[in-house]
CSV table of C-alpha atoms and ligand atoms in Angstrom, one decimal:
chain,number,residue,atom,x,y,z
A,12,MET,CA,-55.2,42.9,-5.0
A,13,SER,CA,-55.8,46.5,-4.1
A,14,ASN,CA,-52.5,46.8,-2.3
A,15,PHE,CA,-51.0,45.5,-5.3
A,16,LEU,CA,-52.9,48.1,-7.4
A,17,ASP,CA,-52.0,50.8,-5.5
A,18,ARG,CA,-48.3,50.2,-5.6
A,19,LEU,CA,-48.9,49.7,-9.6
A,20,ILE,CA,-49.9,53.4,-9.4
A,21,ASP,CA,-47.5,54.6,-7.3
A,22,ILE,CA,-44.8,53.2,-9.3
A,23,SER,CA,-46.2,54.5,-12.9
A,24,SER,CA,-46.5,58.1,-11.2
A,25,ILE,CA,-43.0,58.4,-10.7
A,26,PHE,CA,-42.3,57.5,-14.4
A,27,ASN,CA,-45.3,60.0,-15.6
A,28,GLN,CA,-43.8,63.1,-13.9
A,29,SER,CA,-42.7,65.5,-16.6
A,30,CYS,CA,-39.3,67.1,-16.4
A,31,VAL,CA,-39.0,70.2,-14.1
A,32,LEU,CA,-36.9,71.7,-16.9
A,33,CYS,CA,-37.9,70.9,-20.4
A,34,GLY,CA,-41.3,69.8,-19.2
A,35,SER,CA,-41.6,67.4,-22.5
A,36,ARG,CA,-40.3,64.4,-21.4
A,37,ALA,CA,-41.4,61.7,-18.4
A,38,ALA,CA,-39.1,61.9,-16.0
A,39,ARG,CA,-37.8,59.6,-13.3
A,40,GLN,CA,-37.9,61.7,-10.1
A,41,GLY,CA,-38.7,65.0,-11.9
A,42,LEU,CA,-36.0,65.6,-14.3
A,43,CYS,CA,-34.8,63.9,-17.3
A,44,ALA,CA,-31.7,62.3,-18.2
A,45,PRO,CA,-30.8,64.6,-21.0
A,46,CYS,CA,-31.4,68.0,-18.7
A,47,GLN,CA,-29.6,66.1,-16.1
A,48,ALA,CA,-26.8,65.4,-18.5
A,49,ASP,CA,-26.9,69.3,-19.4
A,50,LEU,CA,-26.6,70.7,-15.8
A,51,PRO,CA,-23.2,72.8,-15.4
A,52,VAL,CA,-20.5,70.5,-14.0
A,53,LEU,CA,-18.2,72.2,-11.8
A,54,PRO,CA,-15.0,72.1,-13.8
A,55,ARG,CA,-11.9,70.1,-12.9
A,56,PRO,CA,-9.2,70.5,-11.4
A,57,ALA,CA,-10.2,72.5,-8.4
A,58,CYS,CA,-8.5,73.8,-5.2
A,59,ALA,CA,-8.1,70.5,-3.0
A,60,THR,CA,-9.6,72.8,0.1
A,61,CYS,CA,-12.4,75.3,-1.8
A,62,ALA,CA,-13.1,73.5,-4.9
A,63,GLN,CA,-12.5,76.9,-6.8
A,64,PRO,CA,-11.5,75.6,-10.2
A,65,LEU,CA,-7.7,76.0,-11.2
A,66,ARG,CA,-5.8,75.5,-14.1
A,67,GLU,CA,-3.5,72.9,-12.2
A,68,PRO,CA,-4.6,70.5,-9.2
A,69,GLY,CA,-3.6,71.9,-5.7
A,70,LEU,CA,-4.2,74.9,-3.6
A,71,CYS,CA,-5.8,78.5,-4.6
A,72,GLY,CA,-4.2,81.5,-3.9
A,73,ARG,CA,-6.8,82.7,-1.3
A,74,CYS,CA,-6.6,79.0,0.4
A,75,LEU,CA,-2.9,79.4,0.6
A,76,ARG,CA,-2.8,82.8,2.1
A,77,HIS,CA,-5.6,82.1,4.6
A,78,PRO,CA,-6.2,78.5,5.2
A,79,PRO,CA,-9.7,78.2,6.3
A,80,ALA,CA,-11.4,76.2,9.2
A,81,PHE,CA,-12.9,73.5,6.9
A,82,ASP,CA,-10.7,70.7,5.2
A,83,ALA,CA,-12.5,70.6,2.0
A,84,ILE,CA,-15.6,71.1,0.0
A,85,HIS,CA,-17.4,68.8,-2.2
A,86,VAL,CA,-19.5,70.4,-4.9
A,87,PRO,CA,-20.8,68.9,-8.0
A,88,TYR,CA,-22.2,71.8,-10.1
A,89,VAL,CA,-21.6,75.5,-10.7
A,90,PHE,CA,-24.2,78.0,-9.7
A,91,CYS,CA,-25.3,78.8,-12.8
A,92,TYR,CA,-28.8,78.2,-14.9
A,93,PRO,CA,-30.5,76.0,-14.8
A,94,ILE,CA,-29.6,74.7,-11.5
A,95,SER,CA,-29.4,78.2,-10.4
A,96,ALA,CA,-33.3,78.7,-11.0
A,97,LEU,CA,-34.1,75.1,-9.3
A,98,VAL,CA,-32.0,76.3,-6.1
A,99,HIS,CA,-34.1,79.9,-6.0
A,100,ALA,CA,-37.3,78.1,-6.8
A,101,PHE,CA,-36.7,75.7,-3.8
A,102,LYS,CA,-35.2,78.1,-1.2
A,103,TYR,CA,-37.7,81.5,-2.1
A,104,GLY,CA,-40.4,79.6,-4.1
A,105,ARG,CA,-41.2,77.2,-1.4
A,106,GLN,CA,-41.2,74.5,-4.2
A,107,LEU,CA,-40.4,71.6,-1.6
A,108,GLU,CA,-41.1,69.0,-4.5
A,109,LEU,CA,-37.7,70.2,-5.9
A,110,ALA,CA,-36.2,69.2,-2.4
A,111,GLY,CA,-36.0,65.4,-4.2
A,112,ILE,CA,-34.6,66.3,-7.2
A,113,LEU,CA,-32.1,68.2,-5.7
A,114,GLY,CA,-31.2,65.8,-2.8
A,115,ASP,CA,-30.8,63.1,-5.6
A,116,LEU,CA,-28.1,64.9,-7.6
A,117,LEU,CA,-26.5,65.8,-4.3
A,118,ALA,CA,-26.4,62.1,-3.3
A,119,THR,CA,-25.6,60.8,-6.8
A,120,ALA,CA,-22.3,63.1,-6.5
A,121,ALA,CA,-21.7,61.7,-2.7
A,122,VAL,CA,-22.0,58.3,-3.9
A,123,ASP,CA,-19.6,58.6,-6.6
A,124,ALA,CA,-17.3,60.4,-3.8
A,125,GLY,CA,-17.5,57.5,-1.7
A,126,LEU,CA,-16.4,59.4,1.4
A,127,ARG,CA,-17.4,58.8,5.3
A,128,TYR,CA,-18.1,61.0,8.3
A,129,ASP,CA,-19.4,60.3,11.8
A,130,VAL,CA,-21.9,62.5,11.4
A,131,VAL,CA,-23.5,65.1,8.7
A,132,ILE,CA,-25.1,68.5,9.9
A,133,ALA,CA,-26.6,71.2,8.0
A,134,VAL,CA,-25.8,74.7,8.2
A,135,PRO,CA,-28.4,76.2,11.0
A,136,LEU,CA,-30.7,79.1,10.1
A,137,SER,CA,-31.5,81.4,13.0
A,138,LYS,CA,-35.1,81.3,14.5
A,139,GLU,CA,-36.0,84.4,12.7
A,140,ARG,CA,-34.9,82.9,9.3
A,141,LEU,CA,-36.5,79.5,9.8
A,142,ALA,CA,-39.7,81.4,10.6
A,143,GLU,CA,-39.9,83.5,7.6
A,144,ARG,CA,-38.9,80.7,5.0
A,145,GLY,CA,-40.9,78.0,6.8
A,146,PHE,CA,-38.3,75.0,6.4
A,147,ASN,CA,-34.1,74.8,6.1
A,148,GLN,CA,-33.2,73.9,2.7
A,149,SER,CA,-30.0,72.5,4.1
A,150,ILE,CA,-31.7,70.3,6.3
A,151,GLU,CA,-33.7,68.9,3.3
A,152,LEU,CA,-30.4,68.3,1.2
A,153,ALA,CA,-28.5,67.0,4.5
A,154,ARG,CA,-31.3,64.3,4.5
A,155,ALA,CA,-30.7,62.9,1.3
A,156,LEU,CA,-26.9,62.0,2.5
A,157,VAL,CA,-28.0,60.1,5.4
A,158,GLY,CA,-27.2,56.6,5.0
A,159,ILE,CA,-24.4,57.6,1.9
A,160,ILE,CA,-21.5,59.6,3.6
A,161,ALA,CA,-23.1,59.1,7.3
A,162,ASP,CA,-25.2,57.0,9.2
A,163,ARG,CA,-26.7,59.7,11.2
A,164,SER,CA,-27.4,63.1,11.2
A,165,SER,CA,-27.5,65.7,13.8
A,166,PRO,CA,-29.6,68.7,13.2
A,167,GLY,CA,-29.8,69.8,17.1
A,168,LEU,CA,-25.7,69.8,17.1
A,169,CYS,CA,-25.4,73.5,16.4
A,170,TRP,CA,-27.3,76.7,16.0
A,171,ARG,CA,-27.2,80.3,14.6
A,172,LYS,CA,-27.3,82.8,17.2
A,173,CYS,CA,-28.3,86.0,15.6
A,174,ASN,CA,-30.2,87.0,12.8
A,175,THR,CA,-27.4,88.1,10.7
A,176,THR,CA,-28.0,89.9,7.3
A,177,PRO,CA,-28.6,87.7,4.1
A,178,GLN,CA,-25.4,86.8,2.3
A,179,ALA,CA,-26.9,87.5,-0.7
A,180,GLY,CA,-25.7,90.9,-1.4
A,181,LEU,CA,-22.7,91.6,0.6
A,182,GLY,CA,-18.9,91.4,-0.6
A,183,PRO,CA,-16.3,88.7,0.6
A,184,ARG,CA,-15.0,91.1,3.0
A,185,GLN,CA,-18.5,91.9,4.6
A,186,ARG,CA,-19.8,88.3,4.1
A,187,ARG,CA,-16.8,87.2,6.6
A,188,ARG,CA,-17.9,89.7,9.2
A,189,ASN,CA,-21.5,89.3,8.9
A,190,VAL,CA,-21.1,85.7,9.8
A,191,ARG,CA,-18.2,85.7,12.4
A,192,HIS,CA,-19.5,84.1,15.6
A,193,ALA,CA,-22.9,83.6,14.3
A,194,PHE,CA,-22.9,79.9,15.1
A,195,CYS,CA,-22.8,77.9,18.6
A,196,VAL,CA,-21.7,74.2,18.8
A,197,GLU,CA,-22.7,73.0,22.6
A,198,THR,CA,-21.5,69.4,22.2
A,199,ARG,CA,-17.7,67.8,22.4
A,200,LEU,CA,-17.0,66.3,19.1
A,201,ASP,CA,-13.5,65.0,20.0
A,202,GLY,CA,-12.0,63.1,17.1
A,203,LEU,CA,-15.0,63.3,14.9
A,204,SER,CA,-15.4,63.8,11.3
A,205,VAL,CA,-18.2,66.0,10.5
A,206,ALA,CA,-20.0,67.0,7.0
A,207,VAL,CA,-21.6,70.2,6.9
A,208,VAL,CA,-24.3,70.7,4.2
A,209,ASP,CA,-25.2,74.0,2.6
A,210,ASP,CA,-27.4,74.3,-0.5
A,211,VAL,CA,-24.8,77.1,-2.3
A,212,ILE,CA,-21.2,78.1,-1.3
A,213,THR,CA,-20.3,81.6,-2.6
A,214,THR,CA,-17.3,83.1,-0.7
A,215,GLY,CA,-17.2,80.0,2.0
A,216,ALA,CA,-17.3,82.5,5.0
A,217,THR,CA,-20.6,80.4,6.4
A,218,LEU,CA,-19.0,77.3,6.1
A,219,ASP,CA,-15.6,78.8,7.6
A,220,SER,CA,-17.3,80.5,10.5
A,221,LEU,CA,-19.1,77.0,11.6
A,222,SER,CA,-16.2,74.6,10.7
A,223,LEU,CA,-14.2,76.9,13.5
A,224,GLU,CA,-16.9,76.4,16.3
A,225,LEU,CA,-17.0,72.7,15.2
A,226,LYS,CA,-13.1,72.4,16.0
A,227,LYS,CA,-13.3,74.2,19.2
A,228,GLN,CA,-15.3,71.7,19.9
A,229,GLY,CA,-12.6,68.9,19.0
A,230,ALA,CA,-13.9,67.6,15.6
A,231,LYS,CA,-10.9,66.3,13.8
A,232,ARG,CA,-12.1,66.9,10.1
A,233,VAL,CA,-15.0,69.3,8.9
A,234,GLU,CA,-15.9,69.0,5.2
A,235,GLY,CA,-18.5,71.3,3.6
A,236,TRP,CA,-21.1,69.6,1.1
A,237,ALA,CA,-23.0,71.6,-1.4
A,238,LEU,CA,-25.2,71.5,-4.4
A,239,CYS,CA,-23.4,74.1,-6.0
A,240,ARG,CA,-20.5,76.8,-5.6
A,241,THR,CA,-19.9,80.4,-7.6
A,242,LEU,CA,-16.9,80.7,-9.3
A,243,HIS,CA,-14.5,83.6,-8.5
A,244,LEU,CA,-12.3,85.0,-11.4
A,245,LYS,CA,-9.4,86.0,-9.0
A,246,THR,CA,-8.0,83.7,-6.6
G,322,ZN,ZN1,-36.0,67.4,-19.2
G,323,ZN,ZN1,-9.1,77.5,-2.1
């Protein structure tokens, strides 16, 4: 009997949560349906490789000029308010309860995409950055995708060699230089498809650098999964 009551209380607490954005409505998983519907969805069509929105389907100028090491990026939202505020609070404000909300948003996009990979990994943080932040936000997001896009995650598959300068605040060229050779993959991945999860895609330099290492180890296909991406005016 007490078990039954405990469960009832558990269920009611899910629905009695108030929405993290508007604060006014009861929200399942912390985000009400109207606020979820208002999130900035990435415009389509978009570049088949890097997901930069375009006027017509195809590839953007950047991907045509310099094809990246990754094969595609899947990203449901644009990095602007209010999702940018949620990501910021999650990452720097250590509001770990947001992991569930953001993970659900990414998982919903993954269910819709219906894609499968052999393994899902998160973009690793360096030891120093991990110690400073206390958690890796990308691992939290990757966890939400296990069982949807892949049956297993391999957090130890790759690691970040040195504590690179944070990408935020750097220009596109500096970003590329900053993450070049930053990752190490020690396991052979011959013939495998890999999904790499990050929170935000900006220039794609981090994903490109990690994808290159994964492909050196034999990965057949590498695709990025992120919650949102910034938009570039020039492609
Ligand atoms: Zn709301
Ligand atoms: Zn592109």
